[in-house]
Amino acid sequence: MSGLGELLRWPAEPLHGSLCLAALALLAAALRWRRSAWALLLIAPLWSLWWSLPAAADGLAALLARGYPSASETLARRADAIVVLGGDIGRADQYAQGDAGASDLAGNRLALGARLWRRGLAPQLLLSGGPTAHTPGGSEAQRMADSIRGFGVPASALVLESHSRNTADNARLSRAIGEGRGWNSIILVTSPEHMPRAALAFERAGWRVQGVATAATPLGDALPPWQPSPRALRRSGRFLKEAAGLCIARLDTLH
């Protein structure tokens, strides 16, 4: 994400956005813009309240997913490699059962990558993800490699990209690996909300991209859609950051 995109990450969090609105209300009051001040003061808590609703989080997720027409898993075509991006890979115990087709793994990126590989759609899986706070002393790619072997994918089928810290890095560093191996076409695996920005980044890096997103996992299936939830608030924050990043990425393509 560009510098402007990183700058937008903080206010994209609903609670941070409410704080920004409250600060603007204080500024408006200092300037004696009383009506504006009261309006901003009213909107500030409502902003976070709205994004704490599962229905709001699910609506934003669906809107983001419509930004890229992902191919159906069953209609995916052969490619030089399958690229699975880090993030949202779940708990380690999910892989112990060895069943990539389990219903509770419908939204799991590694399970989807393993299923595509088992169908023979590409000879190798490239796992892309660098160091994070959740992988002390290692990388997301290494954690993914350790996990996906639980689905029967051998180490010989895996290629690791362990240095990326964002989506642009995923695309650039994966492309460098692919060029060295003669790869040009990929099946890109990530979440439906992330797919529009990820596909754009990989296409700009020079890949021929066929995006196959994981299944959507609406919160409304597990929570009352109009009841505020901390889980929905966290998910909304993630999706608002994604929306900001996508806007910046599309603006970058105009330069």
Short mmCIF file of the C-alpha atoms (twelve columns), coordinates in Angstrom:
data_MODEL
# 
_entry.id   MODEL 
# 
loop_
_atom_site.group_PDB 
_atom_site.id 
_atom_site.type_symbol 
_atom_site.label_atom_id 
_atom_site.label_alt_id 
_atom_site.label_comp_id 
_atom_site.label_asym_id 
_atom_site.label_seq_id 
_atom_site.Cartn_x 
_atom_site.Cartn_y 
_atom_site.Cartn_z 
_atom_site.pdbx_PDB_model_num 
ATOM 1   C CA . MET A 1   0.000   0.000   0.000   1 
ATOM 2   C CA . SER A 2   1.303   3.467   -0.822  1 
ATOM 3   C CA . GLY A 3   2.207   6.086   1.771   1 
ATOM 4   C CA . LEU A 4   -1.229  7.645   1.396   1 
ATOM 5   C CA . GLY A 5   -2.831  4.241   1.843   1 
ATOM 6   C CA . GLU A 6   -0.884  3.668   5.050   1 
ATOM 7   C CA . LEU A 7   -1.969  7.109   6.270   1 
ATOM 8   C CA . LEU A 8   -5.612  6.161   5.727   1 
ATOM 9   C CA . ARG A 9   -5.346  2.939   7.730   1 
ATOM 10  C CA . TRP A 10  -5.663  4.634   11.121  1 
ATOM 11  C CA . PRO A 11  -8.923  6.569   10.549  1 
ATOM 12  C CA . ALA A 12  -10.345 3.578   8.654   1 
ATOM 13  C CA . GLU A 13  -10.755 1.795   11.990  1 
ATOM 14  C CA . PRO A 14  -14.335 2.649   13.074  1 
ATOM 15  C CA . LEU A 15  -13.353 3.704   16.608  1 
ATOM 16  C CA . HIS A 16  -10.537 5.842   15.236  1 
ATOM 17  C CA . GLY A 17  -12.946 7.340   12.735  1 
ATOM 18  C CA . SER A 18  -15.285 8.268   15.565  1 
ATOM 19  C CA . LEU A 19  -12.398 9.964   17.382  1 
ATOM 20  C CA . CYS A 20  -11.576 11.953  14.233  1 
ATOM 21  C CA . LEU A 21  -15.202 13.067  13.933  1 
ATOM 22  C CA . ALA A 22  -15.244 14.091  17.607  1 
ATOM 23  C CA . ALA A 23  -12.048 16.098  17.078  1 
ATOM 24  C CA . LEU A 24  -13.634 17.837  14.101  1 
ATOM 25  C CA . ALA A 25  -16.659 18.611  16.292  1 
ATOM 26  C CA . LEU A 26  -14.386 20.332  18.818  1 
ATOM 27  C CA . LEU A 27  -12.732 22.307  16.030  1 
ATOM 28  C CA . ALA A 28  -16.121 23.358  14.656  1 
ATOM 29  C CA . ALA A 29  -17.208 24.441  18.144  1 
ATOM 30  C CA . ALA A 30  -14.032 26.498  18.545  1 
ATOM 31  C CA . LEU A 31  -14.836 28.206  15.250  1 
ATOM 32  C CA . ARG A 32  -18.390 28.804  16.485  1 
ATOM 33  C CA . TRP A 33  -19.896 26.572  13.813  1 
ATOM 34  C CA . ARG A 34  -22.417 25.258  16.302  1 
ATOM 35  C CA . ARG A 35  -24.675 23.323  13.944  1 
ATOM 36  C CA . SER A 36  -21.729 21.555  12.348  1 
ATOM 37  C CA . ALA A 37  -20.262 20.818  15.769  1 
ATOM 38  C CA . TRP A 38  -23.490 19.232  17.035  1 
ATOM 39  C CA . ALA A 39  -23.927 17.241  13.804  1 
ATOM 40  C CA . LEU A 40  -20.375 15.865  13.988  1 
ATOM 41  C CA . LEU A 41  -20.776 15.079  17.680  1 
ATOM 42  C CA . LEU A 42  -23.917 13.092  16.897  1 
ATOM 43  C CA . ILE A 43  -22.385 11.242  13.951  1 
ATOM 44  C CA . ALA A 44  -19.194 10.270  15.844  1 
ATOM 45  C CA . PRO A 45  -20.684 7.484   18.027  1 
ATOM 46  C CA . LEU A 46  -23.155 6.437   15.327  1 
ATOM 47  C CA . TRP A 47  -20.258 5.743   12.967  1 
ATOM 48  C CA . SER A 48  -18.812 3.056   15.242  1 
ATOM 49  C CA . LEU A 49  -22.253 1.773   16.177  1 
ATOM 50  C CA . TRP A 50  -23.130 1.238   12.520  1 
ATOM 51  C CA . TRP A 51  -19.947 -0.701  11.771  1 
ATOM 52  C CA . SER A 52  -20.468 -2.879  14.857  1 
ATOM 53  C CA . LEU A 53  -23.535 -4.401  13.169  1 
ATOM 54  C CA . PRO A 54  -22.916 -7.759  11.415  1 
ATOM 55  C CA . ALA A 55  -25.244 -6.644  8.615   1 
ATOM 56  C CA . ALA A 56  -23.024 -3.602  7.936   1 
ATOM 57  C CA . ALA A 57  -19.814 -5.656  7.973   1 
ATOM 58  C CA . ASP A 58  -21.331 -8.266  5.658   1 
ATOM 59  C CA . GLY A 59  -22.635 -5.589  3.291   1 
ATOM 60  C CA . LEU A 60  -19.200 -3.999  2.973   1 
ATOM 61  C CA . ALA A 61  -17.612 -7.437  2.431   1 
ATOM 62  C CA . ALA A 62  -20.055 -8.201  -0.377  1 
ATOM 63  C CA . LEU A 63  -19.396 -4.805  -1.973  1 
ATOM 64  C CA . LEU A 64  -15.634 -5.389  -1.952  1 
ATOM 65  C CA . ALA A 65  -15.994 -8.909  -3.364  1 
ATOM 66  C CA . ARG A 66  -17.934 -7.574  -6.340  1 
ATOM 67  C CA . GLY A 67  -14.830 -5.651  -7.391  1 
ATOM 68  C CA . TYR A 68  -13.302 -8.766  -8.989  1 
ATOM 69  C CA . PRO A 69  -15.224 -11.594 -10.700 1 
ATOM 70  C CA . SER A 70  -13.423 -14.563 -9.139  1 
ATOM 71  C CA . ALA A 71  -13.491 -17.835 -11.026 1 
ATOM 72  C CA . SER A 72  -15.415 -20.710 -9.508  1 
ATOM 73  C CA . GLU A 73  -13.210 -23.325 -7.879  1 
ATOM 74  C CA . THR A 74  -14.767 -26.035 -10.057 1 
ATOM 75  C CA . LEU A 75  -14.212 -24.046 -13.281 1 
ATOM 76  C CA . ALA A 76  -10.615 -23.000 -12.585 1 
ATOM 77  C CA . ARG A 77  -8.178  -23.606 -15.454 1 
ATOM 78  C CA . ARG A 78  -4.602  -24.859 -15.423 1 
ATOM 79  C CA . ALA A 79  -1.790  -22.390 -14.713 1 
ATOM 80  C CA . ASP A 80  1.949   -22.390 -14.141 1 
ATOM 81  C CA . ALA A 81  1.537   -22.088 -10.362 1 
ATOM 82  C CA . ILE A 82  -0.964  -21.560 -7.574  1 
ATOM 83  C CA . VAL A 83  -0.146  -18.549 -5.373  1 
ATOM 84  C CA . VAL A 84  -1.665  -18.524 -1.884  1 
ATOM 85  C CA . LEU A 85  -1.406  -15.265 0.060   1 
ATOM 86  C CA . GLY A 86  -0.864  -15.197 3.808   1 
ATOM 87  C CA . GLY A 87  -3.523  -14.101 6.296   1 
ATOM 88  C CA . ASP A 88  -6.701  -15.714 7.595   1 
ATOM 89  C CA . ILE A 89  -5.223  -19.208 7.606   1 
ATOM 90  C CA . GLY A 90  -6.822  -20.125 10.913  1 
ATOM 91  C CA . ARG A 91  -5.686  -22.263 13.830  1 
ATOM 92  C CA . ALA A 92  -3.062  -24.987 13.514  1 
ATOM 93  C CA . ASP A 93  -5.469  -27.657 14.789  1 
ATOM 94  C CA . GLN A 94  -7.673  -27.123 11.714  1 
ATOM 95  C CA . TYR A 95  -5.101  -28.927 9.587   1 
ATOM 96  C CA . ALA A 96  -4.622  -31.961 11.814  1 
ATOM 97  C CA . GLN A 97  -7.763  -33.629 10.419  1 
ATOM 98  C CA . GLY A 98  -6.163  -33.712 6.950   1 
ATOM 99  C CA . ASP A 99  -9.414  -32.946 5.119   1 
ATOM 100 C CA . ALA A 100 -9.082  -29.884 2.863   1 
ATOM 101 C CA . GLY A 101 -12.725 -30.268 1.869   1 
ATOM 102 C CA . ALA A 102 -14.143 -30.015 5.411   1 
ATOM 103 C CA . SER A 103 -17.102 -27.650 5.610   1 
ATOM 104 C CA . ASP A 104 -15.536 -25.572 8.391   1 
ATOM 105 C CA . LEU A 105 -12.597 -24.796 6.050   1 
ATOM 106 C CA . ALA A 106 -14.740 -23.289 3.272   1 
ATOM 107 C CA . GLY A 107 -13.196 -19.861 3.879   1 
ATOM 108 C CA . ASN A 108 -9.628  -21.116 4.397   1 
ATOM 109 C CA . ARG A 109 -7.004  -20.099 1.835   1 
ATOM 110 C CA . LEU A 110 -4.687  -23.042 2.392   1 
ATOM 111 C CA . ALA A 111 -7.497  -25.576 2.117   1 
ATOM 112 C CA . LEU A 112 -8.564  -24.027 -1.197  1 
ATOM 113 C CA . GLY A 113 -4.985  -24.008 -2.471  1 
ATOM 114 C CA . ALA A 114 -4.581  -27.669 -1.515  1 
ATOM 115 C CA . ARG A 115 -7.813  -28.633 -3.310  1 
ATOM 116 C CA . LEU A 116 -6.733  -26.819 -6.480  1 
ATOM 117 C CA . TRP A 117 -3.319  -28.497 -6.371  1 
ATOM 118 C CA . ARG A 118 -4.838  -31.942 -5.844  1 
ATOM 119 C CA . ARG A 119 -6.868  -31.426 -9.030  1 
ATOM 120 C CA . GLY A 120 -3.623  -31.005 -10.934 1 
ATOM 121 C CA . LEU A 121 -4.267  -27.387 -11.914 1 
ATOM 122 C CA . ALA A 122 -0.613  -26.451 -11.311 1 
ATOM 123 C CA . PRO A 123 2.504   -28.412 -10.393 1 
ATOM 124 C CA . GLN A 124 3.531   -26.147 -7.529  1 
ATOM 125 C CA . LEU A 125 2.100   -23.927 -4.810  1 
ATOM 126 C CA . LEU A 126 3.825   -20.629 -4.043  1 
ATOM 127 C CA . LEU A 127 3.087   -19.531 -0.465  1 
ATOM 128 C CA . SER A 128 3.607   -15.796 -0.008  1 
ATOM 129 C CA . GLY A 129 3.902   -14.060 3.360   1 
ATOM 130 C CA . GLY A 130 6.690   -12.504 5.379   1 
ATOM 131 C CA . PRO A 131 7.329   -11.951 9.107   1 
ATOM 132 C CA . THR A 132 4.377   -10.787 11.218  1 
ATOM 133 C CA . ALA A 133 3.594   -10.280 14.888  1 
ATOM 134 C CA . HIS A 134 1.959   -13.723 14.822  1 
ATOM 135 C CA . THR A 135 5.056   -15.491 13.467  1 
ATOM 136 C CA . PRO A 136 7.924   -14.533 15.822  1 
ATOM 137 C CA . GLY A 137 11.228  -15.721 14.437  1 
ATOM 138 C CA . GLY A 138 9.614   -16.966 11.229  1 
ATOM 139 C CA . SER A 139 7.292   -16.022 8.405   1 
ATOM 140 C CA . GLU A 140 3.718   -16.571 7.325   1 
ATOM 141 C CA . ALA A 141 4.985   -18.576 4.360   1 
ATOM 142 C CA . GLN A 142 6.783   -21.024 6.644   1 
ATOM 143 C CA . ARG A 143 3.750   -21.333 8.900   1 
ATOM 144 C CA . MET A 144 1.577   -21.981 5.848   1 
ATOM 145 C CA . ALA A 145 4.020   -24.621 4.594   1 
ATOM 146 C CA . ASP A 146 3.958   -26.414 7.947   1 
ATOM 147 C CA . SER A 147 0.154   -26.333 7.939   1 
ATOM 148 C CA . ILE A 148 -0.638  -27.281 4.342   1 
ATOM 149 C CA . ARG A 149 1.371   -30.476 4.613   1 
ATOM 150 C CA . GLY A 150 -1.441  -31.651 6.882   1 
ATOM 151 C CA . PHE A 151 -3.551  -31.827 3.696   1 
ATOM 152 C CA . GLY A 152 -1.070  -34.142 2.033   1 
ATOM 153 C CA . VAL A 153 0.763   -31.542 -0.035  1 
ATOM 154 C CA . PRO A 154 4.455   -32.586 -0.101  1 
ATOM 155 C CA . ALA A 155 7.308   -30.179 0.559   1 
ATOM 156 C CA . SER A 156 8.528   -30.785 -3.002  1 
ATOM 157 C CA . ALA A 157 5.386   -29.051 -4.330  1 
ATOM 158 C CA . LEU A 158 5.929   -25.914 -2.222  1 
ATOM 159 C CA . VAL A 159 7.825   -22.722 -3.015  1 
ATOM 160 C CA . LEU A 160 8.092   -20.106 -0.268  1 
ATOM 161 C CA . GLU A 161 8.244   -16.321 -0.551  1 
ATOM 162 C CA . SER A 162 9.068   -15.268 3.021   1 
ATOM 163 C CA . HIS A 163 9.912   -11.560 2.866   1 
ATOM 164 C CA . SER A 164 6.753   -9.672  1.805   1 
ATOM 165 C CA . ARG A 165 5.058   -7.316  4.234   1 
ATOM 166 C CA . ASN A 166 2.100   -6.166  2.137   1 
ATOM 167 C CA . THR A 167 0.159   -7.034  -1.000  1 
ATOM 168 C CA . ALA A 168 2.449   -5.077  -3.332  1 
ATOM 169 C CA . ASP A 169 5.413   -7.020  -1.919  1 
ATOM 170 C CA . ASN A 170 3.500   -10.288 -2.394  1 
ATOM 171 C CA . ALA A 171 3.114   -9.494  -6.088  1 
ATOM 172 C CA . ARG A 172 6.601   -8.127  -6.725  1 
ATOM 173 C CA . LEU A 173 8.567   -10.791 -4.852  1 
ATOM 174 C CA . SER A 174 6.410   -13.625 -6.153  1 
ATOM 175 C CA . ARG A 175 6.961   -12.351 -9.689  1 
ATOM 176 C CA . ALA A 176 10.727  -12.406 -9.173  1 
ATOM 177 C CA . ILE A 177 10.495  -16.052 -8.116  1 
ATOM 178 C CA . GLY A 178 8.193   -16.878 -11.009 1 
ATOM 179 C CA . GLU A 179 10.450  -15.287 -13.615 1 
ATOM 180 C CA . GLY A 180 13.308  -17.482 -12.452 1 
ATOM 181 C CA . ARG A 181 11.153  -20.561 -12.986 1 
ATOM 182 C CA . GLY A 182 9.554   -19.526 -16.260 1 
ATOM 183 C CA . TRP A 183 6.097   -18.972 -14.752 1 
ATOM 184 C CA . ASN A 184 3.730   -16.474 -16.328 1 
ATOM 185 C CA . SER A 185 0.215   -17.573 -15.381 1 
ATOM 186 C CA . ILE A 186 -1.062  -18.133 -11.854 1 
ATOM 187 C CA . ILE A 187 -4.155  -19.080 -9.930  1 
ATOM 188 C CA . LEU A 188 -4.300  -16.480 -7.154  1 
ATOM 189 C CA . VAL A 189 -5.894  -17.559 -3.872  1 
ATOM 190 C CA . THR A 190 -7.006  -15.092 -1.217  1 
ATOM 191 C CA . SER A 191 -10.216 -13.916 0.462   1 
ATOM 192 C CA . PRO A 192 -13.031 -12.465 -1.688  1 
ATOM 193 C CA . GLU A 193 -12.644 -9.050  -0.004  1 
ATOM 194 C CA . HIS A 194 -8.905  -8.928  -0.700  1 
ATOM 195 C CA . MET A 195 -9.081  -10.338 -4.233  1 
ATOM 196 C CA . PRO A 196 -9.775  -7.055  -6.133  1 
ATOM 197 C CA . ARG A 197 -6.681  -5.317  -4.733  1 
ATOM 198 C CA . ALA A 198 -4.526  -8.449  -4.836  1 
ATOM 199 C CA . ALA A 199 -5.407  -9.268  -8.453  1 
ATOM 200 C CA . LEU A 200 -4.684  -5.680  -9.462  1 
ATOM 201 C CA . ALA A 201 -1.266  -5.788  -7.782  1 
ATOM 202 C CA . PHE A 202 -0.325  -9.114  -9.373  1 
ATOM 203 C CA . GLU A 203 -1.464  -8.023  -12.835 1 
ATOM 204 C CA . ARG A 204 0.602   -4.844  -12.512 1 
ATOM 205 C CA . ALA A 205 3.602   -6.998  -11.552 1 
ATOM 206 C CA . GLY A 206 3.296   -8.816  -14.883 1 
ATOM 207 C CA . TRP A 207 1.344   -11.963 -14.002 1 
ATOM 208 C CA . ARG A 208 -1.548  -13.432 -15.974 1 
ATOM 209 C CA . VAL A 209 -3.974  -13.798 -13.094 1 
ATOM 210 C CA . GLN A 210 -6.881  -16.152 -12.577 1 
ATOM 211 C CA . GLY A 211 -8.357  -15.290 -9.198  1 
ATOM 212 C CA . VAL A 212 -10.108 -18.007 -7.206  1 
ATOM 213 C CA . ALA A 213 -11.367 -16.625 -3.898  1 
ATOM 214 C CA . THR A 214 -12.301 -18.559 -0.790  1 
ATOM 215 C CA . ALA A 215 -15.959 -18.857 0.119   1 
ATOM 216 C CA . ALA A 216 -17.499 -15.870 1.862   1 
ATOM 217 C CA . THR A 217 -18.152 -16.325 5.581   1 
ATOM 218 C CA . PRO A 218 -20.925 -13.863 6.514   1 
ATOM 219 C CA . LEU A 219 -21.181 -12.940 10.183  1 
ATOM 220 C CA . GLY A 220 -24.940 -12.859 9.775   1 
ATOM 221 C CA . ASP A 221 -24.897 -16.656 9.571   1 
ATOM 222 C CA . ALA A 222 -23.621 -16.849 13.156  1 
ATOM 223 C CA . LEU A 223 -24.771 -13.590 14.796  1 
ATOM 224 C CA . PRO A 224 -27.995 -11.552 14.843  1 
ATOM 225 C CA . PRO A 225 -27.476 -9.174  11.891  1 
ATOM 226 C CA . TRP A 226 -28.717 -6.038  13.672  1 
ATOM 227 C CA . GLN A 227 -27.177 -6.620  17.093  1 
ATOM 228 C CA . PRO A 228 -23.893 -4.742  17.771  1 
ATOM 229 C CA . SER A 229 -20.915 -7.060  18.096  1 
ATOM 230 C CA . PRO A 230 -17.202 -6.459  18.834  1 
ATOM 231 C CA . ARG A 231 -16.434 -9.144  16.261  1 
ATOM 232 C CA . ALA A 232 -18.346 -7.229  13.594  1 
ATOM 233 C CA . LEU A 233 -16.574 -4.003  14.579  1 
ATOM 234 C CA . ARG A 234 -13.160 -5.656  14.127  1 
ATOM 235 C CA . ARG A 235 -14.167 -7.162  10.799  1 
ATOM 236 C CA . SER A 236 -15.577 -3.842  9.576   1 
ATOM 237 C CA . GLY A 237 -12.285 -2.170  10.446  1 
ATOM 238 C CA . ARG A 238 -10.401 -4.697  8.359   1 
ATOM 239 C CA . PHE A 239 -12.767 -4.242  5.420   1 
ATOM 240 C CA . LEU A 240 -12.653 -0.428  5.633   1 
ATOM 241 C CA . LYS A 241 -8.850  -0.593  5.491   1 
ATOM 242 C CA . GLU A 242 -9.176  -2.887  2.482   1 
ATOM 243 C CA . ALA A 243 -11.542 -0.435  0.798   1 
ATOM 244 C CA . ALA A 244 -9.087  2.432   1.401   1 
ATOM 245 C CA . GLY A 245 -6.230  0.355   0.000   1 
ATOM 246 C CA . LEU A 246 -8.240  -0.575  -3.091  1 
ATOM 247 C CA . CYS A 247 -9.120  3.063   -3.782  1 
ATOM 248 C CA . ILE A 248 -5.460  4.078   -3.540  1 
ATOM 249 C CA . ALA A 249 -4.361  1.152   -5.738  1 
ATOM 250 C CA . ARG A 250 -6.846  2.108   -8.441  1 
ATOM 251 C CA . LEU A 251 -5.763  5.731   -8.292  1 
ATOM 252 C CA . ASP A 252 -2.152  4.580   -8.704  1 
ATOM 253 C CA . THR A 253 -3.068  2.850   -11.971 1 
ATOM 254 C CA . LEU A 254 -4.111  6.224   -13.408 1 
ATOM 255 C CA . HIS A 255 -0.580  7.643   -13.110 1 
# 
